[in-house]
mmCIF file with all atom_site columns, C-alpha atoms in Angstrom:
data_model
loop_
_atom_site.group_PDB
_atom_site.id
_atom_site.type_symbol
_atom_site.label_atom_id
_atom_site.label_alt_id
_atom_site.label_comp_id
_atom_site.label_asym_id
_atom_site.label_entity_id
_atom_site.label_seq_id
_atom_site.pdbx_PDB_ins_code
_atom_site.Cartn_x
_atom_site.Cartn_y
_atom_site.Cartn_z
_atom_site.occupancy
_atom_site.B_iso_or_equiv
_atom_site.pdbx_formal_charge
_atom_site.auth_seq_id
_atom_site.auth_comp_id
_atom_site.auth_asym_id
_atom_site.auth_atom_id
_atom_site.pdbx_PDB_model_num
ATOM 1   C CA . UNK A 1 1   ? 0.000   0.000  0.000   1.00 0.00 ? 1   UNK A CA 1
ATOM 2   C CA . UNK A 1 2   ? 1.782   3.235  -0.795  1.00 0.00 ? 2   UNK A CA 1
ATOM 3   C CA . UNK A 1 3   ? 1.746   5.907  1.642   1.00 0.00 ? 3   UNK A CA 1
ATOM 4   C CA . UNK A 1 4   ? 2.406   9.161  0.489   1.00 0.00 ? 4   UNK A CA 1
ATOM 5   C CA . UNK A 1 5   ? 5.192   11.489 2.063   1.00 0.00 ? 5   UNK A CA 1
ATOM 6   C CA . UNK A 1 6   ? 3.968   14.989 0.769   1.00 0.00 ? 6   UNK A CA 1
ATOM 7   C CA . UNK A 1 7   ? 0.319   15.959 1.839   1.00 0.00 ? 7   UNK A CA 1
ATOM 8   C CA . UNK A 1 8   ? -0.959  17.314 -1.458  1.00 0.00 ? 8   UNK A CA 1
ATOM 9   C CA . UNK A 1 9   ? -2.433  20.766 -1.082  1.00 0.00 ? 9   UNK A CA 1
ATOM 10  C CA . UNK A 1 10  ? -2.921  23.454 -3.876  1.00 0.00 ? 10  UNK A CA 1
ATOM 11  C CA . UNK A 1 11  ? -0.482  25.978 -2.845  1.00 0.00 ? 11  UNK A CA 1
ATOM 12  C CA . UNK A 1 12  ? 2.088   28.712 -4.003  1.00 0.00 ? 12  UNK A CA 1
ATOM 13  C CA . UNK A 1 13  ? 5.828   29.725 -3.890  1.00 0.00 ? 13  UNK A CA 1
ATOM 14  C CA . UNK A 1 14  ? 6.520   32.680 -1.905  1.00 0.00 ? 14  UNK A CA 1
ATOM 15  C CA . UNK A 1 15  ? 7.330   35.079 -4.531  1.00 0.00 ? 15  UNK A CA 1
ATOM 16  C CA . UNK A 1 16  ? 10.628  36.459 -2.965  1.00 0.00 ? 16  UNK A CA 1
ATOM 17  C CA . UNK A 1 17  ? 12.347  32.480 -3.911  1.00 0.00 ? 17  UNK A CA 1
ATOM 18  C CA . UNK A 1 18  ? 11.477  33.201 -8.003  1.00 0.00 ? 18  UNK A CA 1
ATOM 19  C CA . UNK A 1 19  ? 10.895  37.161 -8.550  1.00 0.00 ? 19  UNK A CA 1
ATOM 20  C CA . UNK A 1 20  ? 13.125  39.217 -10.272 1.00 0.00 ? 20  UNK A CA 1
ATOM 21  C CA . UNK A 1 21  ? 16.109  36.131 -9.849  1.00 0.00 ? 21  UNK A CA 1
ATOM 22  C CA . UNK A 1 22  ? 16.952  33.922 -12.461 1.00 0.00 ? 22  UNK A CA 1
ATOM 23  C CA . UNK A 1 23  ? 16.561  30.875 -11.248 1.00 0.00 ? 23  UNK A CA 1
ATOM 24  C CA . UNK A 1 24  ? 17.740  27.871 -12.937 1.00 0.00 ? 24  UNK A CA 1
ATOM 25  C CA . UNK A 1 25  ? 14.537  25.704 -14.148 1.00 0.00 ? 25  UNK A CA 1
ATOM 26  C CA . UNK A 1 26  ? 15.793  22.208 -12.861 1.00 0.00 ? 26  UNK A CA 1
ATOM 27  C CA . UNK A 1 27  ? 17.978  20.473 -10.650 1.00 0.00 ? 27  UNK A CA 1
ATOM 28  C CA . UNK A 1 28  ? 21.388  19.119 -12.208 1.00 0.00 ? 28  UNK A CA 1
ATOM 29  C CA . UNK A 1 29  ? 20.813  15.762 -14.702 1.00 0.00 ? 29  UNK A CA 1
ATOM 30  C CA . UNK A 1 30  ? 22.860  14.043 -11.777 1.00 0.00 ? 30  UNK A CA 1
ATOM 31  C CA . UNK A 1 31  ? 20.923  15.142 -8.764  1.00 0.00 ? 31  UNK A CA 1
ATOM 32  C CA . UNK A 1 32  ? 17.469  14.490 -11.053 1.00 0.00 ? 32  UNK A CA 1
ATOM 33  C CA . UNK A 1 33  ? 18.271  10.766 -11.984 1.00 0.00 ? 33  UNK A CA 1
ATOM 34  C CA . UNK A 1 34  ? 19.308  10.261 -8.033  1.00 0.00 ? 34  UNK A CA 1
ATOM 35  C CA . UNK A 1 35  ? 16.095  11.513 -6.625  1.00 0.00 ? 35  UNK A CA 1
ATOM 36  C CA . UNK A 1 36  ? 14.229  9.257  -9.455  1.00 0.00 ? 36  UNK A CA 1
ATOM 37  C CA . UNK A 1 37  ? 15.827  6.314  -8.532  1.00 0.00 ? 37  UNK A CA 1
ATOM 38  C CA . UNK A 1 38  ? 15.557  6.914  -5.114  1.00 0.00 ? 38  UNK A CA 1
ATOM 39  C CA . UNK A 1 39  ? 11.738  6.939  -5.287  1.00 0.00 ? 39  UNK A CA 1
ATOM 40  C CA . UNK A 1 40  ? 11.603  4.362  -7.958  1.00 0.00 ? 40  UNK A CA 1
ATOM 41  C CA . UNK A 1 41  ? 9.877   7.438  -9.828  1.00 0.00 ? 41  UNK A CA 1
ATOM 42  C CA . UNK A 1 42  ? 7.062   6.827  -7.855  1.00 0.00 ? 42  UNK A CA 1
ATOM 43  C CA . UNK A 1 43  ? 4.883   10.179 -6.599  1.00 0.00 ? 43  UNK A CA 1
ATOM 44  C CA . UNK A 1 44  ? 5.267   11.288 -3.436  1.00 0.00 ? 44  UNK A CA 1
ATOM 45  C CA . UNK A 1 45  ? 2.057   12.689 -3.263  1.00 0.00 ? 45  UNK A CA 1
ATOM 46  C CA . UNK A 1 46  ? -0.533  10.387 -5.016  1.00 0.00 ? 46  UNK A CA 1
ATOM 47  C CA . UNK A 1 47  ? 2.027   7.067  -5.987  1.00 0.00 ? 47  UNK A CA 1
ATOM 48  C CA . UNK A 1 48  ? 1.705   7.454  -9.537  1.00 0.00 ? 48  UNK A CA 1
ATOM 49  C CA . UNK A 1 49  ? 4.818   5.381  -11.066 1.00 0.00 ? 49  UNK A CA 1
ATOM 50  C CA . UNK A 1 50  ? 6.063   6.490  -14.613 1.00 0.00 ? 50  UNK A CA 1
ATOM 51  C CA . UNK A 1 51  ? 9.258   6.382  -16.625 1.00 0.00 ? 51  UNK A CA 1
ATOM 52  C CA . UNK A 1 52  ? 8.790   9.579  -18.057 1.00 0.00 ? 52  UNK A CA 1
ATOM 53  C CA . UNK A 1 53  ? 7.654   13.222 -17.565 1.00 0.00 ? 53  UNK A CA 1
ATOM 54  C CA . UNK A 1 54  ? 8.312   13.000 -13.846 1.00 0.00 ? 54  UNK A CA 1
ATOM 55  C CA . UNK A 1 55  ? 9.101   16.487 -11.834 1.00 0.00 ? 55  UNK A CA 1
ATOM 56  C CA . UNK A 1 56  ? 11.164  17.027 -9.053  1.00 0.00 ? 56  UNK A CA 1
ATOM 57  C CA . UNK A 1 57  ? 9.705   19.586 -6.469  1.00 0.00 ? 57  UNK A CA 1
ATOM 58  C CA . UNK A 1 58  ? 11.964  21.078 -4.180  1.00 0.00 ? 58  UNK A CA 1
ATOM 59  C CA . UNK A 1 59  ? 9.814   20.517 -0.759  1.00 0.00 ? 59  UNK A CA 1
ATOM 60  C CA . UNK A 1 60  ? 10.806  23.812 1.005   1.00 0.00 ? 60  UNK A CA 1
ATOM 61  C CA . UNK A 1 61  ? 13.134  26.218 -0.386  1.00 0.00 ? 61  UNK A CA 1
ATOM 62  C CA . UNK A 1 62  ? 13.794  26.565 -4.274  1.00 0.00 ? 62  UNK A CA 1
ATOM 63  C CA . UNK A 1 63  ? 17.554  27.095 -3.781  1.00 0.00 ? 63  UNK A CA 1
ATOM 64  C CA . UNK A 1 64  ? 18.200  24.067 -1.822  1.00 0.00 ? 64  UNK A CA 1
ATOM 65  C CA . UNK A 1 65  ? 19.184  21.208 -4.438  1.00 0.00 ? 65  UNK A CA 1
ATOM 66  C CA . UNK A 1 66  ? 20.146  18.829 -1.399  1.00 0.00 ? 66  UNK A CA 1
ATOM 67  C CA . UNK A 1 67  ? 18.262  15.657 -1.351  1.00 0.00 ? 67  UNK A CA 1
ATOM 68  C CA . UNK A 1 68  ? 16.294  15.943 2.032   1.00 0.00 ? 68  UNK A CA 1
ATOM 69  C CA . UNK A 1 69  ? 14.743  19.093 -0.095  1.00 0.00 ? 69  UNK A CA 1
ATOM 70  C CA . UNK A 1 70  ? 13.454  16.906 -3.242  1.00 0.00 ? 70  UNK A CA 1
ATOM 71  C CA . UNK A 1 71  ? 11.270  14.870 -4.106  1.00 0.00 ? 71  UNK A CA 1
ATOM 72  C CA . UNK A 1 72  ? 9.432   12.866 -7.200  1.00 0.00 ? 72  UNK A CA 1
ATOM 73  C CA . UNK A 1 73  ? 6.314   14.453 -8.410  1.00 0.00 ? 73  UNK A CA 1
ATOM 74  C CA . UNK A 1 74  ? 4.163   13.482 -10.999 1.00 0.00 ? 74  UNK A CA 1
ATOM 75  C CA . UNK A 1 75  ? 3.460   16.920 -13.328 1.00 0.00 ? 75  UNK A CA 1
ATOM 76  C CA . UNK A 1 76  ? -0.837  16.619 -11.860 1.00 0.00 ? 76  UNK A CA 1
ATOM 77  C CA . UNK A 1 77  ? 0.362   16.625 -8.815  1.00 0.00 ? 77  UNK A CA 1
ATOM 78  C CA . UNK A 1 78  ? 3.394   19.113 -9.124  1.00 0.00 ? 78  UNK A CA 1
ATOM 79  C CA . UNK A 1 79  ? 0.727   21.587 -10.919 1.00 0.00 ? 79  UNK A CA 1
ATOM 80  C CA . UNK A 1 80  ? -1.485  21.543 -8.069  1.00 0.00 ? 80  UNK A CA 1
ATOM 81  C CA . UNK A 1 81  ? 1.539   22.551 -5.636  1.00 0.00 ? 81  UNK A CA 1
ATOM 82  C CA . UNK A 1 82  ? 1.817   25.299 -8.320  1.00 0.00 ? 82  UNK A CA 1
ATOM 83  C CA . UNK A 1 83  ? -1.267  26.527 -8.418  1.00 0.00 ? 83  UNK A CA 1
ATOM 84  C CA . UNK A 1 84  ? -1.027  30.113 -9.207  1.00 0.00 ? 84  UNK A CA 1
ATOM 85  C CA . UNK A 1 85  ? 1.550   29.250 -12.393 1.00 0.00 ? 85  UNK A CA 1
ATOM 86  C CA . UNK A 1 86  ? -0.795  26.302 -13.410 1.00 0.00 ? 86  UNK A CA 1
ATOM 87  C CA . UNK A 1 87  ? -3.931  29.024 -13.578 1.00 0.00 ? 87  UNK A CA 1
ATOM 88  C CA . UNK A 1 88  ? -2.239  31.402 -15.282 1.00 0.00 ? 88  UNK A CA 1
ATOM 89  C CA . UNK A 1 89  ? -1.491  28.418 -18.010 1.00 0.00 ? 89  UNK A CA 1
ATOM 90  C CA . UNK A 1 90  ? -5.407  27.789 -17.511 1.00 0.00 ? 90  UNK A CA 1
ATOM 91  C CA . UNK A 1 91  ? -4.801  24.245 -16.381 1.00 0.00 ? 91  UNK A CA 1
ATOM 92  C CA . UNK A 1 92  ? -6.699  24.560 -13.135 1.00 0.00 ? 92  UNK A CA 1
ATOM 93  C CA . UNK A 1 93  ? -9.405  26.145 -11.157 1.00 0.00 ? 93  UNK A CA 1
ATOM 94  C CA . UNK A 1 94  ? -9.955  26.460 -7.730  1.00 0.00 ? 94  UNK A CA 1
ATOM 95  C CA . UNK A 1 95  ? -13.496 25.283 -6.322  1.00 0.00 ? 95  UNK A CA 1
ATOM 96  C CA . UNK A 1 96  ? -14.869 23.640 -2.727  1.00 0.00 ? 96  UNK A CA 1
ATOM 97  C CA . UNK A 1 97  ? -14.741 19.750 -3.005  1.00 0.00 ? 97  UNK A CA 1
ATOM 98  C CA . UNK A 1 98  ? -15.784 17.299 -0.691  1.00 0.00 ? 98  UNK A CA 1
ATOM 99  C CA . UNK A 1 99  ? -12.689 15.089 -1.708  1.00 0.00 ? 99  UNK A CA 1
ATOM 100 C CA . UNK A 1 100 ? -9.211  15.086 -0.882  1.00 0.00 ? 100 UNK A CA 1
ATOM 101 C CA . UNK A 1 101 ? -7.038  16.917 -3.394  1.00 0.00 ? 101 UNK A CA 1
ATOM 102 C CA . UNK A 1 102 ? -4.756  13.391 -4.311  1.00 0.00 ? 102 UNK A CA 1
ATOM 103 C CA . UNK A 1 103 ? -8.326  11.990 -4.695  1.00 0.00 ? 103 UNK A CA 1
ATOM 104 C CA . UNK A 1 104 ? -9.233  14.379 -7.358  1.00 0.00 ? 104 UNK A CA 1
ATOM 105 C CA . UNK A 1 105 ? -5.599  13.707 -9.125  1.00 0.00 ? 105 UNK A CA 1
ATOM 106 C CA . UNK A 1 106 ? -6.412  9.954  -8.873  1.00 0.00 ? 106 UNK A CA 1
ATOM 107 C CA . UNK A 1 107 ? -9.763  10.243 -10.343 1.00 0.00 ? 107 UNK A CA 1
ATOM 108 C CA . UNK A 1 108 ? -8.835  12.779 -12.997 1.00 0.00 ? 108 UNK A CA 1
ATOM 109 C CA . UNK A 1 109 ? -6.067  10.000 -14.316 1.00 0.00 ? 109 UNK A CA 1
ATOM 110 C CA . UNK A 1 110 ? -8.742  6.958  -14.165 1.00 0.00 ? 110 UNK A CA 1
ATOM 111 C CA . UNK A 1 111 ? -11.440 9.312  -15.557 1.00 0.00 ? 111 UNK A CA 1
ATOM 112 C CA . UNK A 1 112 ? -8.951  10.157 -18.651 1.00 0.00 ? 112 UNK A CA 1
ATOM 113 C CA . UNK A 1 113 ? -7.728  6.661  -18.991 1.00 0.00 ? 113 UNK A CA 1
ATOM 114 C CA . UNK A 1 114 ? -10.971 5.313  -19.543 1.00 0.00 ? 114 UNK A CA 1
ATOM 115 C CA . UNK A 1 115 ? -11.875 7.881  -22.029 1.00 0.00 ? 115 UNK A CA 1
ATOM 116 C CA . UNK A 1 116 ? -14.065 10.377 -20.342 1.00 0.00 ? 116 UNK A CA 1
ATOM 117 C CA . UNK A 1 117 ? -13.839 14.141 -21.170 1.00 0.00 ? 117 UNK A CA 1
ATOM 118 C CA . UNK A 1 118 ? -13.035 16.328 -18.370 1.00 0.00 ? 118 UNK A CA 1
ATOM 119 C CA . UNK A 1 119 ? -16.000 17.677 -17.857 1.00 0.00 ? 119 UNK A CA 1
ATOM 120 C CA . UNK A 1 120 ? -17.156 13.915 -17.253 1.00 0.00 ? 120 UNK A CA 1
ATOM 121 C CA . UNK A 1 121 ? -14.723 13.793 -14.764 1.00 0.00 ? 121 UNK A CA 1
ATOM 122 C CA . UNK A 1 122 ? -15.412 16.912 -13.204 1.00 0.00 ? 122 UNK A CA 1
ATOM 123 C CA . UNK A 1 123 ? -18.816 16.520 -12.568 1.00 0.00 ? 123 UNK A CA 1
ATOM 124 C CA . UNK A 1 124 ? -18.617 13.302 -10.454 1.00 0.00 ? 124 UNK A CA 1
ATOM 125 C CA . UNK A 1 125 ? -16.769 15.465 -7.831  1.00 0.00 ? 125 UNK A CA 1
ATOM 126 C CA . UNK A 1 126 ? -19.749 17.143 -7.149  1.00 0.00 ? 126 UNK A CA 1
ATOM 127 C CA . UNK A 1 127 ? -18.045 20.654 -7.465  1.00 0.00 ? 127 UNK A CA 1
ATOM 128 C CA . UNK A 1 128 ? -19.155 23.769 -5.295  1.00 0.00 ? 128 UNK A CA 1
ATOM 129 C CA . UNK A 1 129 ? -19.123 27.204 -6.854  1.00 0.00 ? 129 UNK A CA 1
ATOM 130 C CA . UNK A 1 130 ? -17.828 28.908 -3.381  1.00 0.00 ? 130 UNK A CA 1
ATOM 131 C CA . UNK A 1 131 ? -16.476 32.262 -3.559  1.00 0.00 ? 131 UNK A CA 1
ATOM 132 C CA . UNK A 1 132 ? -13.123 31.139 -5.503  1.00 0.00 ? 132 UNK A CA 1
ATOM 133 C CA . UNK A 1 133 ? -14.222 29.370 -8.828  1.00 0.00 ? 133 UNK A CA 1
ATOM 134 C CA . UNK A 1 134 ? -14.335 32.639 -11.353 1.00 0.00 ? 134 UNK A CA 1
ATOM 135 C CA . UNK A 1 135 ? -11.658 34.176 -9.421  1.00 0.00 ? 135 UNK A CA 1
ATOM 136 C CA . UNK A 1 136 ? -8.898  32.074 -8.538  1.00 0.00 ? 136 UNK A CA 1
ATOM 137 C CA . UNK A 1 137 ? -6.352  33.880 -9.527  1.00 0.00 ? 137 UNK A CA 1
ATOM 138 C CA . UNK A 1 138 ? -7.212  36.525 -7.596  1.00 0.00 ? 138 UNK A CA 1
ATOM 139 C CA . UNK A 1 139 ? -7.126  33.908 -4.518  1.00 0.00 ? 139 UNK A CA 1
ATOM 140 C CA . UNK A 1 140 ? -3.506  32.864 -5.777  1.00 0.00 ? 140 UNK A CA 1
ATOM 141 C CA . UNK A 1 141 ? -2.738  36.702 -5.058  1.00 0.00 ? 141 UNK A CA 1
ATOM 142 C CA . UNK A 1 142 ? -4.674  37.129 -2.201  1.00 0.00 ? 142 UNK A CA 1
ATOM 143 C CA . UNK A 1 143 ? -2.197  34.181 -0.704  1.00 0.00 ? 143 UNK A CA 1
ATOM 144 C CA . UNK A 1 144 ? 1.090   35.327 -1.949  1.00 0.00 ? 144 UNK A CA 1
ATOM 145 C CA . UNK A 1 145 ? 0.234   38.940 -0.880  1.00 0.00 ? 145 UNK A CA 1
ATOM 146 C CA . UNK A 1 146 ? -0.252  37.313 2.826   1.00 0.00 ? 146 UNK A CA 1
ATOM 147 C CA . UNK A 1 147 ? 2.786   35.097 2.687   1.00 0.00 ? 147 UNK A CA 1
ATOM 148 C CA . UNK A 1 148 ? 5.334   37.359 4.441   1.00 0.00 ? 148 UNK A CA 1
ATOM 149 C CA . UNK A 1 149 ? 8.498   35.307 4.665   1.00 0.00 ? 149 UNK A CA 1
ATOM 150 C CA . UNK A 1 150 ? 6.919   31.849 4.866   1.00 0.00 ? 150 UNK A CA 1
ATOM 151 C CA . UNK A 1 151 ? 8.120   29.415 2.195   1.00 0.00 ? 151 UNK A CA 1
ATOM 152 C CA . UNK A 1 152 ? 4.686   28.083 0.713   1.00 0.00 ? 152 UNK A CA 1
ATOM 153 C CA . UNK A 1 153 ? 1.619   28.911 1.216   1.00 0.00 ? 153 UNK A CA 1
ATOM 154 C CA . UNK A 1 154 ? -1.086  26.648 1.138   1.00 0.00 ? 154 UNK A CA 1
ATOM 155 C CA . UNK A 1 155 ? -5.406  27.189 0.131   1.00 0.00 ? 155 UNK A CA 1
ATOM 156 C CA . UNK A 1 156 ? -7.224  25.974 3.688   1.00 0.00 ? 156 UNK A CA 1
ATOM 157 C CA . UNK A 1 157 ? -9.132  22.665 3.045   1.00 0.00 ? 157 UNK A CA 1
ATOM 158 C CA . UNK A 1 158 ? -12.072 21.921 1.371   1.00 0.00 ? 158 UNK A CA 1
ATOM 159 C CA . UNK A 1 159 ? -10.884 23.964 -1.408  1.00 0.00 ? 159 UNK A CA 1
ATOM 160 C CA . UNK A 1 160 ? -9.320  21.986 -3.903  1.00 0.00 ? 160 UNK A CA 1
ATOM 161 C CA . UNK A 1 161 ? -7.743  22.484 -7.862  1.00 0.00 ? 161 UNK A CA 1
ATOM 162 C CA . UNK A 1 162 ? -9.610  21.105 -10.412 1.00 0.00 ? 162 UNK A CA 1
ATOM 163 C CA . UNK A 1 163 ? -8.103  20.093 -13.757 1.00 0.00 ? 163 UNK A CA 1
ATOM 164 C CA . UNK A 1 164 ? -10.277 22.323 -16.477 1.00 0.00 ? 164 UNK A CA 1
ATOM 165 C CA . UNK A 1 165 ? -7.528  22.108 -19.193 1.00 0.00 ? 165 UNK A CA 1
ATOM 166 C CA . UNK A 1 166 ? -4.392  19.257 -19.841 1.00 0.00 ? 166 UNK A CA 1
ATOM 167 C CA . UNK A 1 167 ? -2.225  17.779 -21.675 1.00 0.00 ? 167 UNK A CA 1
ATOM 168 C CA . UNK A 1 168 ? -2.072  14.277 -22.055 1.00 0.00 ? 168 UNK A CA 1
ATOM 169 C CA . UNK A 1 169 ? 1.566   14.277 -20.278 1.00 0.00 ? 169 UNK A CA 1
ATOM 170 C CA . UNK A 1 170 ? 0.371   16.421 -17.635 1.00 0.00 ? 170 UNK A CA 1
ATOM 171 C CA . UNK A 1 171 ? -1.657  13.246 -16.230 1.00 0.00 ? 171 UNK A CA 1
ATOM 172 C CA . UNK A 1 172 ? 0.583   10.471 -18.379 1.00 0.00 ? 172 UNK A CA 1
ATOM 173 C CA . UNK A 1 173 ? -2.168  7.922  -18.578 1.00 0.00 ? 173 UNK A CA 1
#
């Protein structure tokens, strides 16, 4: 039974780690094929196992390359804990779910592999309009304006990120 070591929550990057720096895009080759291997490129959030178009997330702070700091994400999961950047691409949208966010990523995946369209998919979650659905962006704001020096932020619980717009790598089915 997999357990998951990263409690999957749509959040964002305090915007002090990644504006006005350049910051490199990915960890070294080296470091990237060590932190794959050391997960078996297996998800840390929802155990999704694939060969290809795994991320690596850096846990706390983007600077920190060391191991303890890394870890395998699969790119559904790795949007969600980008939320803000992953709206702006109009991949998500942020609504009130009864479900657990890796829930949503699982079902989005199964939904997709067995042909349905995402608004198939969508619909079985039972989605609540809440305050944040046309404006989620603005909510990504809202939380990096209130971030101060924290790391990450993260959007309180039952609000979830739905997927309203993929790529078929983006869930690799």
């Amino acid at each position: 039974m997999f357990t998951p070591s990263i409690h999957l929550r749509p959040g964002v990057t305090n915007r002090n780690q990644w504006q006005g720096a350049e910051r490199k895009n990915a960890v070294t080759p080296k470091i990237r094929k060590t932190v794959l291997a050391r997960d078996d490129n297996t998800c840390a959030s929802c155990g999704h196992r694939a060969m290809k178009w795994m991320h690596i997330h850096h846990i706390a702070d983007e600077e920190n390359d060391d191991l303890e700091n890394l870890a395998t994400l699969c790119p559904a999961c790795h949007a969600v804990m980008h939320f803000g950047r992953s709206m702006q691409w109009g991949t998500l949208e942020i609504w009130k779910v009864d479900i657990q966010q890796v829930e949503i990523v699982r079902a989005t995946r199964e939904g997709i592999k067995n042909g349905q369209s995402l608004q198939e998919v969508n619909a079985s979650f039972k989605l609540k309009r809440g305050r944040l659905a046309p404006n989620s962006m603005k909510w990504a704001n809202n939380l990096l304006e209130s971030m101060e020096s924290e790391p990450r932020a993260e959007l309180p619980e039952p609000l979830c990120a739905v997927f309203v717009e993929f790529s078929r790598w983006q869930l690799d089915v």
